[in-house]
């Protein structure tokens, strides 16, 4: 494997790891921050937490196809760096938020720009061969698992020193990762393999229609939808239960 490819795979692993650590960092303190901003109890905070999760998810649903098509036209590198910068800005908004409206603004920004996982997956597909494809994609699961171990533990420790400190650390990690990627990450999609931007593919309904071309993966998509519903239902509620 060329040295540049090894460096790129290493960066993608670090990118995904830092993304998940940053997400995990804020989990233990998010309910407390919402309580402070709404001046309410944990029950009311849980309702706001649900709407904040919805704001992020709906922006992801609307804009992930757009960013995917932009990465097909302009390459993976700029979209990946843009996504990392967006996460950094989101965490800054959350750390400085004087009102609940700032939290919504941050979550909307993160939802619009938050395509790091999908773009990183496309990046791995670009640079993988048939021999190492499964190994490289397995790295995504490893990064997610390790990040979800480190993030919440670190967030809980930092949260002892203030409910906003984990957000500041998460912002620093995301922005430093973007800066690191700017200098070391090569482009994976050659110009001859790029395609024009298409609104037909870039809107979520158009993206779903594209699945008709691949009927064999319909069952897999359905299974993934159920997995994500179950996973995010747990992630968005368990901190409010055990606070």
mmCIF file of C-alpha atoms in Angstrom:
data_model
loop_
_atom_site.group_PDB
_atom_site.id
_atom_site.type_symbol
_atom_site.label_atom_id
_atom_site.label_comp_id
_atom_site.label_asym_id
_atom_site.label_seq_id
_atom_site.Cartn_x
_atom_site.Cartn_y
_atom_site.Cartn_z
ATOM 1 C CA UNK A 1 0.000 0.000 0.000
ATOM 2 C CA UNK A 2 1.484 3.424 -0.961
ATOM 3 C CA UNK A 3 2.535 5.673 1.896
ATOM 4 C CA UNK A 4 0.040 8.354 0.823
ATOM 5 C CA UNK A 5 -2.812 5.845 0.993
ATOM 6 C CA UNK A 6 -1.743 4.686 4.456
ATOM 7 C CA UNK A 7 -1.613 8.309 5.619
ATOM 8 C CA UNK A 8 -5.068 8.965 4.173
ATOM 9 C CA UNK A 9 -6.573 5.906 5.865
ATOM 10 C CA UNK A 10 -4.944 6.945 9.131
ATOM 11 C CA UNK A 11 -6.446 10.424 8.817
ATOM 12 C CA UNK A 12 -9.906 9.034 8.071
ATOM 13 C CA UNK A 13 -9.671 6.819 11.159
ATOM 14 C CA UNK A 14 -8.626 9.794 13.300
ATOM 15 C CA UNK A 15 -11.371 11.935 11.744
ATOM 16 C CA UNK A 16 -14.084 9.442 12.581
ATOM 17 C CA UNK A 17 -12.615 8.798 16.032
ATOM 18 C CA UNK A 18 -12.520 12.516 16.888
ATOM 19 C CA UNK A 19 -16.023 13.010 15.492
ATOM 20 C CA UNK A 20 -17.443 10.304 17.747
ATOM 21 C CA UNK A 21 -15.386 11.462 20.747
ATOM 22 C CA UNK A 22 -16.735 14.987 20.191
ATOM 23 C CA UNK A 23 -20.288 13.665 20.017
ATOM 24 C CA UNK A 24 -19.750 11.520 23.090
ATOM 25 C CA UNK A 25 -18.171 14.382 25.017
ATOM 26 C CA UNK A 26 -21.370 16.404 25.089
ATOM 27 C CA UNK A 27 -23.762 13.551 25.920
ATOM 28 C CA UNK A 28 -23.298 13.629 29.731
ATOM 29 C CA UNK A 29 -23.726 17.416 30.026
ATOM 30 C CA UNK A 30 -26.299 18.206 27.330
ATOM 31 C CA UNK A 31 -29.335 17.765 29.636
ATOM 32 C CA UNK A 32 -27.776 20.023 32.261
ATOM 33 C CA UNK A 33 -27.054 22.755 29.709
ATOM 34 C CA UNK A 34 -30.631 22.626 28.407
ATOM 35 C CA UNK A 35 -31.973 22.885 31.973
ATOM 36 C CA UNK A 36 -29.817 25.967 32.571
ATOM 37 C CA UNK A 37 -31.048 27.679 29.407
ATOM 38 C CA UNK A 38 -34.774 26.940 29.793
ATOM 39 C CA UNK A 39 -34.754 27.372 33.592
ATOM 40 C CA UNK A 40 -36.811 24.188 33.868
ATOM 41 C CA UNK A 41 -36.626 20.661 35.183
ATOM 42 C CA UNK A 42 -35.311 17.493 33.561
ATOM 43 C CA UNK A 43 -38.720 16.536 32.138
ATOM 44 C CA UNK A 44 -39.015 19.789 30.248
ATOM 45 C CA UNK A 45 -35.374 19.556 29.197
ATOM 46 C CA UNK A 46 -35.988 16.115 27.696
ATOM 47 C CA UNK A 47 -38.683 17.571 25.420
ATOM 48 C CA UNK A 48 -36.303 20.258 24.179
ATOM 49 C CA UNK A 49 -33.615 17.620 23.744
ATOM 50 C CA UNK A 50 -35.931 15.658 21.472
ATOM 51 C CA UNK A 51 -36.626 18.705 19.314
ATOM 52 C CA UNK A 52 -32.907 19.496 19.111
ATOM 53 C CA UNK A 53 -32.230 15.961 17.914
ATOM 54 C CA UNK A 54 -35.045 16.330 15.376
ATOM 55 C CA UNK A 55 -33.574 19.616 14.079
ATOM 56 C CA UNK A 56 -30.215 17.934 13.491
ATOM 57 C CA UNK A 57 -31.756 14.848 11.890
ATOM 58 C CA UNK A 58 -34.038 16.726 9.486
ATOM 59 C CA UNK A 59 -31.135 18.875 8.297
ATOM 60 C CA UNK A 60 -29.114 15.703 7.737
ATOM 61 C CA UNK A 61 -31.982 14.203 5.739
ATOM 62 C CA UNK A 62 -32.247 17.302 3.536
ATOM 63 C CA UNK A 63 -28.579 18.151 3.044
ATOM 64 C CA UNK A 64 -26.654 14.862 3.138
ATOM 65 C CA UNK A 65 -27.570 14.147 -0.526
ATOM 66 C CA UNK A 66 -26.483 17.673 -1.441
ATOM 67 C CA UNK A 67 -23.074 17.246 0.153
ATOM 68 C CA UNK A 68 -22.761 13.792 -1.381
ATOM 69 C CA UNK A 69 -23.321 15.214 -4.838
ATOM 70 C CA UNK A 70 -20.936 18.096 -4.150
ATOM 71 C CA UNK A 71 -18.270 15.560 -3.213
ATOM 72 C CA UNK A 72 -18.927 13.766 -6.517
ATOM 73 C CA UNK A 73 -18.357 17.039 -8.377
ATOM 74 C CA UNK A 74 -15.584 18.738 -6.399
ATOM 75 C CA UNK A 75 -13.960 15.794 -4.599
ATOM 76 C CA UNK A 76 -14.132 14.290 -1.129
ATOM 77 C CA UNK A 77 -11.438 16.427 0.475
ATOM 78 C CA UNK A 78 -13.150 19.866 0.458
ATOM 79 C CA UNK A 79 -16.487 18.431 1.590
ATOM 80 C CA UNK A 80 -14.851 16.488 4.407
ATOM 81 C CA UNK A 81 -12.958 19.548 5.637
ATOM 82 C CA UNK A 82 -16.127 21.668 5.345
ATOM 83 C CA UNK A 83 -17.985 19.112 7.430
ATOM 84 C CA UNK A 84 -15.332 19.102 10.151
ATOM 85 C CA UNK A 85 -15.349 22.904 10.288
ATOM 86 C CA UNK A 86 -19.146 22.831 10.570
ATOM 87 C CA UNK A 87 -18.968 20.526 13.577
ATOM 88 C CA UNK A 88 -16.449 22.874 15.190
ATOM 89 C CA UNK A 89 -18.747 25.871 14.661
ATOM 90 C CA UNK A 90 -21.681 23.891 16.055
ATOM 91 C CA UNK A 91 -19.800 23.092 19.258
ATOM 92 C CA UNK A 92 -18.767 26.742 19.611
ATOM 93 C CA UNK A 93 -22.430 27.762 19.350
ATOM 94 C CA UNK A 94 -23.328 25.213 22.006
ATOM 95 C CA UNK A 95 -20.526 26.291 24.347
ATOM 96 C CA UNK A 96 -21.458 29.995 24.150
ATOM 97 C CA UNK A 97 -25.237 29.614 23.939
ATOM 98 C CA UNK A 98 -27.066 32.235 26.052
ATOM 99 C CA UNK A 99 -30.494 30.965 24.951
ATOM 100 C CA UNK A 100 -32.062 27.726 23.713
ATOM 101 C CA UNK A 101 -32.271 29.325 20.262
ATOM 102 C CA UNK A 102 -28.479 29.195 19.993
ATOM 103 C CA UNK A 103 -28.601 25.459 20.585
ATOM 104 C CA UNK A 104 -31.023 25.079 17.697
ATOM 105 C CA UNK A 105 -28.793 27.242 15.472
ATOM 106 C CA UNK A 106 -25.803 25.060 16.312
ATOM 107 C CA UNK A 107 -27.694 21.830 15.685
ATOM 108 C CA UNK A 108 -28.972 23.139 12.336
ATOM 109 C CA UNK A 109 -25.421 24.054 11.275
ATOM 110 C CA UNK A 110 -24.172 20.624 12.326
ATOM 111 C CA UNK A 111 -26.994 18.927 10.449
ATOM 112 C CA UNK A 112 -26.301 20.862 7.254
ATOM 113 C CA UNK A 113 -22.557 20.293 7.310
ATOM 114 C CA UNK A 114 -22.472 16.956 9.125
ATOM 115 C CA UNK A 115 -21.552 14.596 6.328
ATOM 116 C CA UNK A 116 -18.210 13.503 7.692
ATOM 117 C CA UNK A 117 -19.225 9.852 8.058
ATOM 118 C CA UNK A 118 -20.800 9.536 4.623
ATOM 119 C CA UNK A 119 -17.980 11.413 2.911
ATOM 120 C CA UNK A 120 -15.343 9.455 4.821
ATOM 121 C CA UNK A 121 -17.056 6.240 3.720
ATOM 122 C CA UNK A 122 -16.948 7.404 0.101
ATOM 123 C CA UNK A 123 -13.283 8.316 0.567
ATOM 124 C CA UNK A 124 -12.485 4.804 1.798
ATOM 125 C CA UNK A 125 -14.371 3.306 -1.140
ATOM 126 C CA UNK A 126 -12.274 5.434 -3.512
ATOM 127 C CA UNK A 127 -8.918 4.265 -2.185
ATOM 128 C CA UNK A 128 -9.742 0.643 -1.319
ATOM 129 C CA UNK A 129 -9.035 -2.400 -3.430
ATOM 130 C CA UNK A 130 -11.037 -5.627 -3.511
ATOM 131 C CA UNK A 131 -8.436 -7.181 -1.200
ATOM 132 C CA UNK A 132 -8.564 -4.576 1.586
ATOM 133 C CA UNK A 133 -12.077 -3.111 1.213
ATOM 134 C CA UNK A 134 -13.603 -5.094 4.096
ATOM 135 C CA UNK A 135 -10.621 -4.307 6.322
ATOM 136 C CA UNK A 136 -10.826 -0.580 5.599
ATOM 137 C CA UNK A 137 -14.569 -0.415 6.175
ATOM 138 C CA UNK A 138 -14.144 -2.369 9.388
ATOM 139 C CA UNK A 139 -12.039 0.535 10.580
ATOM 140 C CA UNK A 140 -15.194 2.695 10.609
ATOM 141 C CA UNK A 141 -16.803 0.426 13.189
ATOM 142 C CA UNK A 142 -13.615 0.383 15.254
ATOM 143 C CA UNK A 143 -13.402 4.187 15.264
ATOM 144 C CA UNK A 144 -17.062 4.498 16.253
ATOM 145 C CA UNK A 145 -16.745 1.978 19.077
ATOM 146 C CA UNK A 146 -13.539 3.431 20.478
ATOM 147 C CA UNK A 147 -14.831 6.990 20.241
ATOM 148 C CA UNK A 148 -18.016 6.075 22.066
ATOM 149 C CA UNK A 149 -15.949 4.587 24.880
ATOM 150 C CA UNK A 150 -13.635 7.590 25.254
ATOM 151 C CA UNK A 151 -16.104 10.416 24.578
ATOM 152 C CA UNK A 152 -18.734 9.980 27.305
ATOM 153 C CA UNK A 153 -16.111 9.154 29.947
ATOM 154 C CA UNK A 154 -14.090 12.257 29.074
ATOM 155 C CA UNK A 155 -17.271 14.327 28.879
ATOM 156 C CA UNK A 156 -18.300 13.227 32.347
ATOM 157 C CA UNK A 157 -14.894 14.108 33.784
ATOM 158 C CA UNK A 158 -14.812 17.521 32.081
ATOM 159 C CA UNK A 159 -18.431 18.166 33.052
ATOM 160 C CA UNK A 160 -17.378 18.211 36.703
ATOM 161 C CA UNK A 161 -15.685 21.527 35.904
ATOM 162 C CA UNK A 162 -18.656 23.105 34.148
ATOM 163 C CA UNK A 163 -21.412 22.113 31.742
ATOM 164 C CA UNK A 164 -19.846 24.063 28.859
ATOM 165 C CA UNK A 165 -16.263 22.809 29.048
ATOM 166 C CA UNK A 166 -16.928 19.571 27.092
ATOM 167 C CA UNK A 167 -18.371 21.633 24.226
ATOM 168 C CA UNK A 168 -15.241 23.794 24.111
ATOM 169 C CA UNK A 169 -13.005 20.714 24.020
ATOM 170 C CA UNK A 170 -15.195 19.131 21.305
ATOM 171 C CA UNK A 171 -14.960 22.328 19.218
ATOM 172 C CA UNK A 172 -11.166 22.380 19.564
ATOM 173 C CA UNK A 173 -10.898 18.735 18.514
ATOM 174 C CA UNK A 174 -13.072 19.245 15.414
ATOM 175 C CA UNK A 175 -11.280 22.411 14.285
ATOM 176 C CA UNK A 176 -7.821 20.959 14.904
ATOM 177 C CA UNK A 177 -8.848 17.912 12.904
ATOM 178 C CA UNK A 178 -9.957 20.144 10.018
ATOM 179 C CA UNK A 179 -6.640 22.000 10.157
ATOM 180 C CA UNK A 180 -4.711 18.728 10.253
ATOM 181 C CA UNK A 181 -6.659 17.428 7.269
ATOM 182 C CA UNK A 182 -6.025 20.607 5.291
ATOM 183 C CA UNK A 183 -2.299 19.907 5.336
ATOM 184 C CA UNK A 184 -2.127 16.091 5.128
ATOM 185 C CA UNK A 185 -5.254 14.769 3.399
ATOM 186 C CA UNK A 186 -4.907 14.113 -0.355
ATOM 187 C CA UNK A 187 -7.878 14.029 -2.712
ATOM 188 C CA UNK A 188 -9.199 10.520 -3.380
ATOM 189 C CA UNK A 189 -11.538 11.121 -6.328
ATOM 190 C CA UNK A 190 -9.701 11.769 -9.589
ATOM 191 C CA UNK A 191 -11.138 14.380 -11.938
ATOM 192 C CA UNK A 192 -11.953 11.834 -14.620
ATOM 193 C CA UNK A 193 -14.179 9.951 -12.158
ATOM 194 C CA UNK A 194 -16.191 12.987 -11.068
ATOM 195 C CA UNK A 195 -19.677 13.779 -12.305
ATOM 196 C CA UNK A 196 -21.751 16.969 -12.620
ATOM 197 C CA UNK A 197 -23.921 18.144 -9.744
ATOM 198 C CA UNK A 198 -27.546 17.076 -10.205
ATOM 199 C CA UNK A 199 -30.501 18.331 -8.188
ATOM 200 C CA UNK A 200 -32.329 15.164 -9.186
ATOM 201 C CA UNK A 201 -29.853 13.168 -7.114
ATOM 202 C CA UNK A 202 -29.188 15.918 -4.557
ATOM 203 C CA UNK A 203 -32.684 16.095 -3.069
ATOM 204 C CA UNK A 204 -33.673 13.418 -0.533
ATOM 205 C CA UNK A 205 -36.640 12.141 -2.525
ATOM 206 C CA UNK A 206 -34.504 11.868 -5.637
ATOM 207 C CA UNK A 207 -31.911 9.955 -3.630
ATOM 208 C CA UNK A 208 -34.555 7.519 -2.413
ATOM 209 C CA UNK A 209 -35.765 7.009 -5.983
ATOM 210 C CA UNK A 210 -32.219 6.053 -6.954
ATOM 211 C CA UNK A 211 -32.612 2.976 -4.748
ATOM 212 C CA UNK A 212 -35.011 1.534 -7.333
ATOM 213 C CA UNK A 213 -31.976 0.894 -9.520
ATOM 214 C CA UNK A 214 -30.619 -1.471 -6.856
ATOM 215 C CA UNK A 215 -33.573 -3.574 -5.639
ATOM 216 C CA UNK A 216 -31.269 -6.157 -4.074
ATOM 217 C CA UNK A 217 -30.248 -3.748 -1.282
ATOM 218 C CA UNK A 218 -33.805 -2.773 -0.312
ATOM 219 C CA UNK A 219 -33.837 -5.199 2.593
ATOM 220 C CA UNK A 220 -30.483 -3.942 3.828
ATOM 221 C CA UNK A 221 -31.688 -0.322 3.751
ATOM 222 C CA UNK A 222 -34.811 -1.275 5.703
ATOM 223 C CA UNK A 223 -32.713 -3.079 8.314
ATOM 224 C CA UNK A 224 -30.393 -0.092 8.685
ATOM 225 C CA UNK A 225 -33.366 2.246 9.162
ATOM 226 C CA UNK A 226 -34.623 0.067 12.020
ATOM 227 C CA UNK A 227 -31.141 -0.142 13.558
ATOM 228 C CA UNK A 228 -30.724 3.639 13.495
ATOM 229 C CA UNK A 229 -34.201 4.244 14.920
ATOM 230 C CA UNK A 230 -33.390 1.961 17.847
ATOM 231 C CA UNK A 231 -29.878 3.336 18.366
ATOM 232 C CA UNK A 232 -30.821 7.015 18.257
ATOM 233 C CA UNK A 233 -33.864 6.458 20.457
ATOM 234 C CA UNK A 234 -31.489 5.192 23.146
ATOM 235 C CA UNK A 235 -28.798 7.835 22.577
ATOM 236 C CA UNK A 236 -31.272 10.718 22.733
ATOM 237 C CA UNK A 237 -32.985 9.635 25.964
ATOM 238 C CA UNK A 238 -30.658 7.692 28.256
ATOM 239 C CA UNK A 239 -28.838 10.735 29.644
ATOM 240 C CA UNK A 240 -32.146 12.278 30.660
ATOM 241 C CA UNK A 241 -33.107 9.086 32.504
ATOM 242 C CA UNK A 242 -29.914 8.714 34.531
ATOM 243 C CA UNK A 243 -29.107 12.359 35.225
#
